[in-house]
Coordinates of C-alpha atoms and ligand atoms in Angstrom, one line a residue:
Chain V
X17 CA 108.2 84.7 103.7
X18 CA 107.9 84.5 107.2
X19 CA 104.0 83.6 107.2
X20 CA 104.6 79.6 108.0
X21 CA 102.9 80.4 111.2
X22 CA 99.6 80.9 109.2
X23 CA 99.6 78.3 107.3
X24 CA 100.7 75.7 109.5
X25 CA 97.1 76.0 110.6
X26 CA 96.6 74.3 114.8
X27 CA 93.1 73.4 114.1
X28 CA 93.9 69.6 111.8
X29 CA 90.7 69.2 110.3
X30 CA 89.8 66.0 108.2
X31 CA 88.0 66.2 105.4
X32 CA 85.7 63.8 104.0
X33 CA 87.1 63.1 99.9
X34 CA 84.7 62.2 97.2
X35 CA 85.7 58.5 97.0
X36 CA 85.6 58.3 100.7
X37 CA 89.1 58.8 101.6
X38 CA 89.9 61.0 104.6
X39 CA 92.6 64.4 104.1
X40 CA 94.2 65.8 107.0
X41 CA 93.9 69.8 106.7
X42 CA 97.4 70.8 106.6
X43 CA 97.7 69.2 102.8
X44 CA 96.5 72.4 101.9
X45 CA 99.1 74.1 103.1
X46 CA 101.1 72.2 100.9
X47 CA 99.7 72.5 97.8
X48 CA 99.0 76.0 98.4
X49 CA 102.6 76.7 99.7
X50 CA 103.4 75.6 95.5
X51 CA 100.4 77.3 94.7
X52 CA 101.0 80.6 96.2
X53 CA 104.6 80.4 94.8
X54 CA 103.8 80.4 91.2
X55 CA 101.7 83.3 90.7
X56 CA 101.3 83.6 86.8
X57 CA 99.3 86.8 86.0
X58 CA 98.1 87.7 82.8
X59 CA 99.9 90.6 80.3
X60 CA 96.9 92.2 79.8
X61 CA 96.4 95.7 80.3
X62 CA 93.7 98.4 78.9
X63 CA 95.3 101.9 79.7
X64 CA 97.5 103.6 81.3
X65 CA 98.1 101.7 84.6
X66 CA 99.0 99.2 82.3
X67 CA 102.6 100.7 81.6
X68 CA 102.9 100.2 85.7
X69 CA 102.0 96.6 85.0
X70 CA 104.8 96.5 82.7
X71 CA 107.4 98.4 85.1
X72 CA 106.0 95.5 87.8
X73 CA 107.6 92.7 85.5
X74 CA 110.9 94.6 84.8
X75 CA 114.0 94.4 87.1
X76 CA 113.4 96.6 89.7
X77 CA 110.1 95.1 91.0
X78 CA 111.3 91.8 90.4
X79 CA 108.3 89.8 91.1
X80 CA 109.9 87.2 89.3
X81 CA 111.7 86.5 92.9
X82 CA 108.0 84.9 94.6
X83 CA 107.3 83.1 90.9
X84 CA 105.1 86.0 89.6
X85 CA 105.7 85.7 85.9
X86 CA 103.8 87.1 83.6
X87 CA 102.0 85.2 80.8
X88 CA 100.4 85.6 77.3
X89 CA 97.8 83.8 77.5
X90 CA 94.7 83.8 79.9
X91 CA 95.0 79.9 79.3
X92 CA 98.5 79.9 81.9
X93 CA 97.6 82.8 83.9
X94 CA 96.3 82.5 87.7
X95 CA 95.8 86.5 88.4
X96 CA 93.7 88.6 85.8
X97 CA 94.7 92.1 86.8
X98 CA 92.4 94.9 85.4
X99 CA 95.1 97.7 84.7
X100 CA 93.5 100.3 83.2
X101 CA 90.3 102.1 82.6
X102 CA 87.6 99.7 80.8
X103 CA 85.4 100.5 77.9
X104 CA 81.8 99.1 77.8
X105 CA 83.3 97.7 74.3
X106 CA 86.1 96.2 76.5
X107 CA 83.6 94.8 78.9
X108 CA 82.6 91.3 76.9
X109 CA 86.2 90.7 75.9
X110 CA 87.7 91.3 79.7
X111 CA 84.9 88.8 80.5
X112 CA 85.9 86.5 78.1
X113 CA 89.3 86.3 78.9
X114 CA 88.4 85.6 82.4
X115 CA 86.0 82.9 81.5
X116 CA 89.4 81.4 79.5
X117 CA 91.3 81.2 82.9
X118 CA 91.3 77.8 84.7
X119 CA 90.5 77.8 87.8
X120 CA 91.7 78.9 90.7
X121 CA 92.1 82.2 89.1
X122 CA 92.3 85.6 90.8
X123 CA 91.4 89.1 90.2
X124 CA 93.1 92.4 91.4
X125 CA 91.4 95.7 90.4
X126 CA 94.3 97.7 89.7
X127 CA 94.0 101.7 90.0
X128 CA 91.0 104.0 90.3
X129 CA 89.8 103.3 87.1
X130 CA 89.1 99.7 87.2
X131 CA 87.7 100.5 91.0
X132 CA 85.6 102.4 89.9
X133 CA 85.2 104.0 86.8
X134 CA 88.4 106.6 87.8
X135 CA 88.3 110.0 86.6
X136 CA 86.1 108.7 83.4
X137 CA 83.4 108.0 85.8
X138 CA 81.4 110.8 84.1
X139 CA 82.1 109.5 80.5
X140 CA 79.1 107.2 79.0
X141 CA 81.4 104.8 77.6
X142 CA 83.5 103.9 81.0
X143 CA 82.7 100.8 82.9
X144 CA 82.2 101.9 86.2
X145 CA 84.2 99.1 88.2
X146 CA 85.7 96.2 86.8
X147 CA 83.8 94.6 89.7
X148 CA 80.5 94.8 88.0
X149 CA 81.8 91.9 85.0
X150 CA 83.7 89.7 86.9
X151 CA 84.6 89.8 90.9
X152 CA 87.5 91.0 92.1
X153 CA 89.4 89.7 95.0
X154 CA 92.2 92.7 96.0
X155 CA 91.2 96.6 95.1
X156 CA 94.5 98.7 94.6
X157 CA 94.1 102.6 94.9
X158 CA 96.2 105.0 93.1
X159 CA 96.2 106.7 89.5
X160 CA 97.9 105.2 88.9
X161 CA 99.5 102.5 91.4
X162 CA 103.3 102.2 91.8
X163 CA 104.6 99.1 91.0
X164 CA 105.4 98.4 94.9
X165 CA 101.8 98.6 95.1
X166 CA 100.9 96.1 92.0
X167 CA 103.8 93.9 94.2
X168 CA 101.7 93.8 97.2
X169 CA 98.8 93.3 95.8
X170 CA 100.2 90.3 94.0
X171 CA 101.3 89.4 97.7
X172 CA 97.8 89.5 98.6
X173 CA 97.1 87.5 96.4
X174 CA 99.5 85.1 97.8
X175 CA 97.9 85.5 101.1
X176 CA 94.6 84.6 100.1
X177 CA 95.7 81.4 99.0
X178 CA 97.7 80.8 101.6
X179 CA 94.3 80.3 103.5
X180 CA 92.0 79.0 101.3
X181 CA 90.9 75.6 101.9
X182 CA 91.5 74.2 98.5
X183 CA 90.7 70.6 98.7
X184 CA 87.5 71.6 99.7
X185 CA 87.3 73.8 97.2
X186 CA 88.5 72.1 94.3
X187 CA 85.6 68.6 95.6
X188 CA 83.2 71.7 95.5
X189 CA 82.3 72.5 98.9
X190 CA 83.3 75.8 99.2
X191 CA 80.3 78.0 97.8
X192 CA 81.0 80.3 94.4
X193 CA 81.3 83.9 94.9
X194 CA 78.8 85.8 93.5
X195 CA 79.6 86.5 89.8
X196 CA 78.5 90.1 89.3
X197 CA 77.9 89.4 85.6
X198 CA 76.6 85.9 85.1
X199 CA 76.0 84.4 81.6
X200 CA 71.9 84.5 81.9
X201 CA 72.4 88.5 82.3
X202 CA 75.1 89.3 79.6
X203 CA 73.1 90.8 76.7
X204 CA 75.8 90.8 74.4
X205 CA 75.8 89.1 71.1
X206 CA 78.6 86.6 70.6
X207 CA 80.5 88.3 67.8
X208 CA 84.2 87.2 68.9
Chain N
X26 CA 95.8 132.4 48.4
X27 CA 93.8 134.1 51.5
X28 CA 91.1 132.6 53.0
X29 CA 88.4 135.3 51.4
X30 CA 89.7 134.4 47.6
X31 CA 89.7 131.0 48.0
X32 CA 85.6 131.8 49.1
X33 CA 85.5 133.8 45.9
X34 CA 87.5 131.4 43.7
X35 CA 84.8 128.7 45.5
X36 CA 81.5 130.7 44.9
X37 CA 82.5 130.9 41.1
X38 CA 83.3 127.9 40.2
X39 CA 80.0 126.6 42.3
X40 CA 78.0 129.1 40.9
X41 CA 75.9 129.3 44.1
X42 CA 76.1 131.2 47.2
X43 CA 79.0 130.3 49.8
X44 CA 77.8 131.8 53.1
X45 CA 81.1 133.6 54.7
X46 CA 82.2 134.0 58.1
X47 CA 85.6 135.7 59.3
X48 CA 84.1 137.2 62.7
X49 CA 84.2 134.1 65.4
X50 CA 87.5 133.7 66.7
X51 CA 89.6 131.0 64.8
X52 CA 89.8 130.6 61.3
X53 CA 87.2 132.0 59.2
X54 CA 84.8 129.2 57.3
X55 CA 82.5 129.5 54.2
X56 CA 79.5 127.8 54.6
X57 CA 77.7 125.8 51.6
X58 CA 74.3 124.0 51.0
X59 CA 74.3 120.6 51.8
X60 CA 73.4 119.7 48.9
X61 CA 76.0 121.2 46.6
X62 CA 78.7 119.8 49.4
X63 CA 80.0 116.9 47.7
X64 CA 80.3 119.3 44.1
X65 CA 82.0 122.3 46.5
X66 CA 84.5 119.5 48.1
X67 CA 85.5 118.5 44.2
X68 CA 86.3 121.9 43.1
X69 CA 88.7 122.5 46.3
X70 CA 90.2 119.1 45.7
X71 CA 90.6 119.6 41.9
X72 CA 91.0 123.5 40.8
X73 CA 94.3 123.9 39.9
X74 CA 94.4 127.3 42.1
X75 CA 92.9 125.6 45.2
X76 CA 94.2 122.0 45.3
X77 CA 93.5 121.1 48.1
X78 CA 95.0 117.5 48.6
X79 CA 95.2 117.2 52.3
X80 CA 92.0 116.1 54.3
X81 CA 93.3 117.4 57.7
X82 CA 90.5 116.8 60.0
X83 CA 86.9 116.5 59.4
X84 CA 84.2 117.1 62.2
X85 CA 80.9 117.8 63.0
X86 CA 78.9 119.5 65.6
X87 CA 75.6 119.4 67.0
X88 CA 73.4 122.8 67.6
X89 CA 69.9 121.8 68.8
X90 CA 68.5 125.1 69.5
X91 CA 68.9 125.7 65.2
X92 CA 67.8 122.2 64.8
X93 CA 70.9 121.0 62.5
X94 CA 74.4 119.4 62.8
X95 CA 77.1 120.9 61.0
X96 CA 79.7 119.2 59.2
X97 CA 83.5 120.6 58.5
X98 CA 86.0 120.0 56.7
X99 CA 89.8 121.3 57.3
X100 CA 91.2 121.3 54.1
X101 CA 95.2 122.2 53.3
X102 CA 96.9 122.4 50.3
X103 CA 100.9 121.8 50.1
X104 CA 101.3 122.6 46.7
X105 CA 99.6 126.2 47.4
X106 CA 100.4 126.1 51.2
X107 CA 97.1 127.9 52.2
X108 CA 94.3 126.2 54.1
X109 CA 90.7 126.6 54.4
X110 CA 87.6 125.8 56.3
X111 CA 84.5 124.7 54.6
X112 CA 81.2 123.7 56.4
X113 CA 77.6 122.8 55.6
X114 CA 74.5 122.2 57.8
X115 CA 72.0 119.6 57.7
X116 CA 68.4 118.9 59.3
X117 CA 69.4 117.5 62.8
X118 CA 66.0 115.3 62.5
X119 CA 67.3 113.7 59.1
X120 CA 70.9 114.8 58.8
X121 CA 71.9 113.3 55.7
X122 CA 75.6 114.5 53.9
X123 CA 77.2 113.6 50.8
X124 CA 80.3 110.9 51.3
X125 CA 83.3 113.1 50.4
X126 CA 85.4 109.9 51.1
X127 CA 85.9 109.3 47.1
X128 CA 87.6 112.7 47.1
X129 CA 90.0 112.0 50.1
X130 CA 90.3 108.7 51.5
X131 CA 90.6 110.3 55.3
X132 CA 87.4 110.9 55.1
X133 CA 86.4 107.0 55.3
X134 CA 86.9 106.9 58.8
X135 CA 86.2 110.3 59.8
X136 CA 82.4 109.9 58.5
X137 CA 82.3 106.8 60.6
X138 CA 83.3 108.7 63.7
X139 CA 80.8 111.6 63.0
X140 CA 77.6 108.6 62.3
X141 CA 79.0 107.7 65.3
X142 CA 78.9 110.2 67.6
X143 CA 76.4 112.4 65.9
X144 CA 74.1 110.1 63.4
X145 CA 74.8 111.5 60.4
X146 CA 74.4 109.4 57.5
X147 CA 76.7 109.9 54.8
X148 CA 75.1 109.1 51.0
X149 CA 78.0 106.9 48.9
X150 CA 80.1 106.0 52.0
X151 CA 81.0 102.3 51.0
X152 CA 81.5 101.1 54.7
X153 CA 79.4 103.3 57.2
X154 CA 79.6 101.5 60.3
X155 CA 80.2 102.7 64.2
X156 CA 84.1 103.6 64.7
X157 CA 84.7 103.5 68.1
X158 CA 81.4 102.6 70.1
X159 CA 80.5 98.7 69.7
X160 CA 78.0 98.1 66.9
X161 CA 75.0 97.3 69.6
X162 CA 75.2 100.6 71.4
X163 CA 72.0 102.9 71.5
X164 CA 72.2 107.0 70.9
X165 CA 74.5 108.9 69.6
X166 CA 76.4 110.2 72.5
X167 CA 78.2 113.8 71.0
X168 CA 74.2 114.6 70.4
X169 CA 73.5 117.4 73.2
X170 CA 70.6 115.6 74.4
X171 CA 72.0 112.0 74.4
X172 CA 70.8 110.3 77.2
X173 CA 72.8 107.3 78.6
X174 CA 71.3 103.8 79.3
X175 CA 70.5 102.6 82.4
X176 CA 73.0 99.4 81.8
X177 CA 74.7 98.4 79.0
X178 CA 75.1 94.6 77.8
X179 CA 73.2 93.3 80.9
X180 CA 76.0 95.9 83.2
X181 CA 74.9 98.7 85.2
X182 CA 76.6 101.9 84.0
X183 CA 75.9 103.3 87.7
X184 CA 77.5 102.3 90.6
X185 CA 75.1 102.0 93.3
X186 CA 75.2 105.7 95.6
X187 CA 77.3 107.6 92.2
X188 CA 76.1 110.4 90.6
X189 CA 75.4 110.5 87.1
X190 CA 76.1 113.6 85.5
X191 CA 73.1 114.7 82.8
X192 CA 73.4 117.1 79.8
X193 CA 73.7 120.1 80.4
X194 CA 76.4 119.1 83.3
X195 CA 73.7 119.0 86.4
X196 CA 74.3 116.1 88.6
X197 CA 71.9 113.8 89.3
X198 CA 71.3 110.8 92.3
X199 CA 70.7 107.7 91.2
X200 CA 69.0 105.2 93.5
X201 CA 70.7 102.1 93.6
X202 CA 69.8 99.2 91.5
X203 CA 68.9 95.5 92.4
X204 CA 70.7 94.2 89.3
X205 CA 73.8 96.1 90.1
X206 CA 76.3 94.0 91.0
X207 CA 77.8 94.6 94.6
X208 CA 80.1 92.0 96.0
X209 CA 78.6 90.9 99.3
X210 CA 80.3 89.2 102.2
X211 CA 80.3 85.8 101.6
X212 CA 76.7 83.8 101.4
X213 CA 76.8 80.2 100.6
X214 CA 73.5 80.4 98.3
X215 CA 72.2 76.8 97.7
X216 CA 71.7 77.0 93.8
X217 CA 74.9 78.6 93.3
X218 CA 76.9 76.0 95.5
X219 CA 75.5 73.4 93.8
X220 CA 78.1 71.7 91.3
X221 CA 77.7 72.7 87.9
X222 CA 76.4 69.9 86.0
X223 CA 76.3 71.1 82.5
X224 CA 78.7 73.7 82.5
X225 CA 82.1 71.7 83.9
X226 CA 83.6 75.0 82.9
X227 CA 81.9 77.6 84.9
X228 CA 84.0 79.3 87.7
X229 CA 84.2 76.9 90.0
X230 CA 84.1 78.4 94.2
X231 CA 86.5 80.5 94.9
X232 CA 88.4 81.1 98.5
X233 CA 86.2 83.0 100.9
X234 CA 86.5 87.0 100.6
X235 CA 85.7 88.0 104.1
X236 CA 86.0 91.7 103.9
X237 CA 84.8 91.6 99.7
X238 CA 81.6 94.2 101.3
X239 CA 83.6 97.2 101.2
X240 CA 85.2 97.2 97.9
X241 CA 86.6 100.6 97.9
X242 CA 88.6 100.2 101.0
X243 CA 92.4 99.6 100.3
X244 CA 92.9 96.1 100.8
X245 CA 96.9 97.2 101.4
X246 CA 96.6 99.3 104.3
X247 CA 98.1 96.4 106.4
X248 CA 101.3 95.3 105.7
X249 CA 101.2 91.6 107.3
X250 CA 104.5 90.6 108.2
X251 CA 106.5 89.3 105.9
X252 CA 109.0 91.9 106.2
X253 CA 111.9 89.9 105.8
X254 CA 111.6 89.3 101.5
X255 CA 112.5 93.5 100.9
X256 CA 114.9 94.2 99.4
Ligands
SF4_23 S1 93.8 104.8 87.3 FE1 94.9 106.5 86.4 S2 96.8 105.6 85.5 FE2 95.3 103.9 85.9 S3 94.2 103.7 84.0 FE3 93.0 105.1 85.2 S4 93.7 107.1 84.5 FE4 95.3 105.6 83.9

């Protein structure tokens, strides 16, 4: 990808490590040039748009080309993607299995439903927005997406890496987004 | 057998009255008291003449301007190829209906949906738990005055500026709530930036999201560039 402009970034900042020791700011760009190229997402899906999410993995889309594979377990993955419309029963368990993600993980709201509660947004049992359990980093429209679309959303996944200043994030110095559904607020019984 | 002799056949054997009803559009339904439900589902399932072995669908329905639920049963028969229709009301305050799950197995989960959905409470049912809503979830929601809760689990179940549409299909503004969730633009907040000392688990900062206010905008309208990688 031709986006070595960006991340080579002018500005060489130096950043102060926990033990003392001093990083020049392009390391990032190398650990998230690896990072950026092995973007495992998650094979999890909860309706229809999740037959998209499947076509994404096959041949055609080929993600497997920028080291998007996907992965069983939320323990490997790096992108939870919310394909499909979500239950309130689905709710705790979609939480769960992005509490189970190490970090840095990612989230990409895929289709209307997960925006926003879709064409169920009259229904009482529909989430309205997967953003209002866990926070979501790229919204795709559509009803559902195409898999070109899952692909760049994947990419803009890629690009968000691509600038984030992860040594700084990973000593803790980059503040926490705001977790829509922290643990103190989640009224749920922990039945597994 | 027609629809009307099976009634008859029905009525007989019960030795009570078995309402009739061949007028509404659909199929025509006999109607029983509730509590001689459980005795009328034994005779269809065990006459010879009726036999009805097949459980296709059972249902119930809520009319709050007679004050009851109704329950029905579609029954079919394949040794005698006919079908029928049975129903039988109950007090929607206290509905209460014999388990006809020891006849047909079916009707296991089927009574599960219909406590579900409509409360009824099934007398004998070995298992009657929620089907399909989670086991901590308030109301009844096929009920025709079910009103939904303001959030669910700790989660708003309104986005802030949606409409929620109420019984009886009117639509109804909602003003926003503080506890919704709605992502701002990036605020370091002192107590969240801190380092999480007893959870080492806990999400730890993620990269800055500097358009994450306006989450229903396409984040894909812009192609950036990298045109090169199509194929
Ligand atoms: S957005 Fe459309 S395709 Fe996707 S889950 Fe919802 S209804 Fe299905």
């Amino acid at each position: 990808m031709s986006s070595s402009d960006d991340m080579v970034d002018d500005k060489v900042k130096v950043e102060q490590g926990p033990n003392g020791g001093a990083v020049a700011g392009p390391i990032d760009s190398l650990f998230n040039l690896a990072r950026k190229n092995s973007l495992w997402y998650l094979l999890f899906g909860t309706a229809c748009c999740a037959i998209e999410l499947m076509q994404t993995g096959g041949p055609r889309t080929d993600t497997d080309r920028f080291g998007m594979v996907f992965r069983p377990t939320p323990r490997q993955a790096d992108v939870l993607i919310l394909a499909g419309t979500i239950t309130y029963k689905m709710a705790s368990r979609i939480r769960r299995l992005y509490d189970q993600m190490a970090e840095p993980k990612y989230v990409i709201s895929m289709g209307s439903c997960a925006n926003t509660g879709g064409l169920f947004q009259a229904s009482y049992s529909v989430l309205k927005g997967g953003d209002l359990i866990v926070p979501v980093d790229v919204y795709l429209p559509g009803c559902p997406c195409r898999p070109e679309s899952l692909t760049e959303g994947l990419m803009l996944v890629q690009q968000i890496i691509e600038k984030e200043p992860w040594l700084k994030k990973a000593w803790g110095k980059v503040p926490a987004p705001k977790d829509p559904w922290p643990e103190e607020s989640r009224e749920c019984k922990d039945d597994s | 057998m027609t629809p009307e002799a099976i009634k008859d056949l029905l009525a007989a054997k019960l030795a009570a009255d078995v309402g009739w009803n061949d007028e509404l559009a659909g199929d025509p339904f006999a109607t029983v008291e509730a509590d001689k439900w459980h005795e009328a589902c034994r005779i269809a399932k065990d006459e010879p003449e009726l036999f009805f072995d097949f459980l296709r669908a059972q249902t119930g329905t809520d009319y709050p301007d007679d004050g009851s639920i109704e329950v029905v049963v579609h029954l079919f028969s394949y040794k005698n190829r006919h079908s029928f229709v049975l129903k039988t009301r109950v007090d929607r305050k206290k509905p209460l209906v014999q388990s006809v799950q020891d006849l047909w197995p079916a009707a296991n989960w089927y009574e599960r949906e219909i406590f579900d959905l409509l409360g009824v409470e099934f007398s004998g049912h070995p298992d009657l738990r929620r089907l399909v809503l989670p086991e901590d979830w308030v109301g009844h929601p096929l009920r025709k005055d079910y009103k939904e809760q303001d959030s669910y689990q700790g989660i708003s179940t309104l986005r802030p500026g949606y409409a929620r549409v109420e019984a009886g299909g009117k639509k109804k503004k909602k003003k926003k709530k503080a506890k919704t969730a709605e992502p701002k633009p990036e605020e370091p907040k002192p107590e969240e930036s801190k380092p999480e000392e007893s959870k080492p688990e806990e999400p730890k900062p993620e990269e800055p999201k500097p358009e994450e206010s306006k989450p229903e905008e396409s984040k894909i309208s812009k192609p950036s560039g990298d045109g090169e990688d199509e194929v």
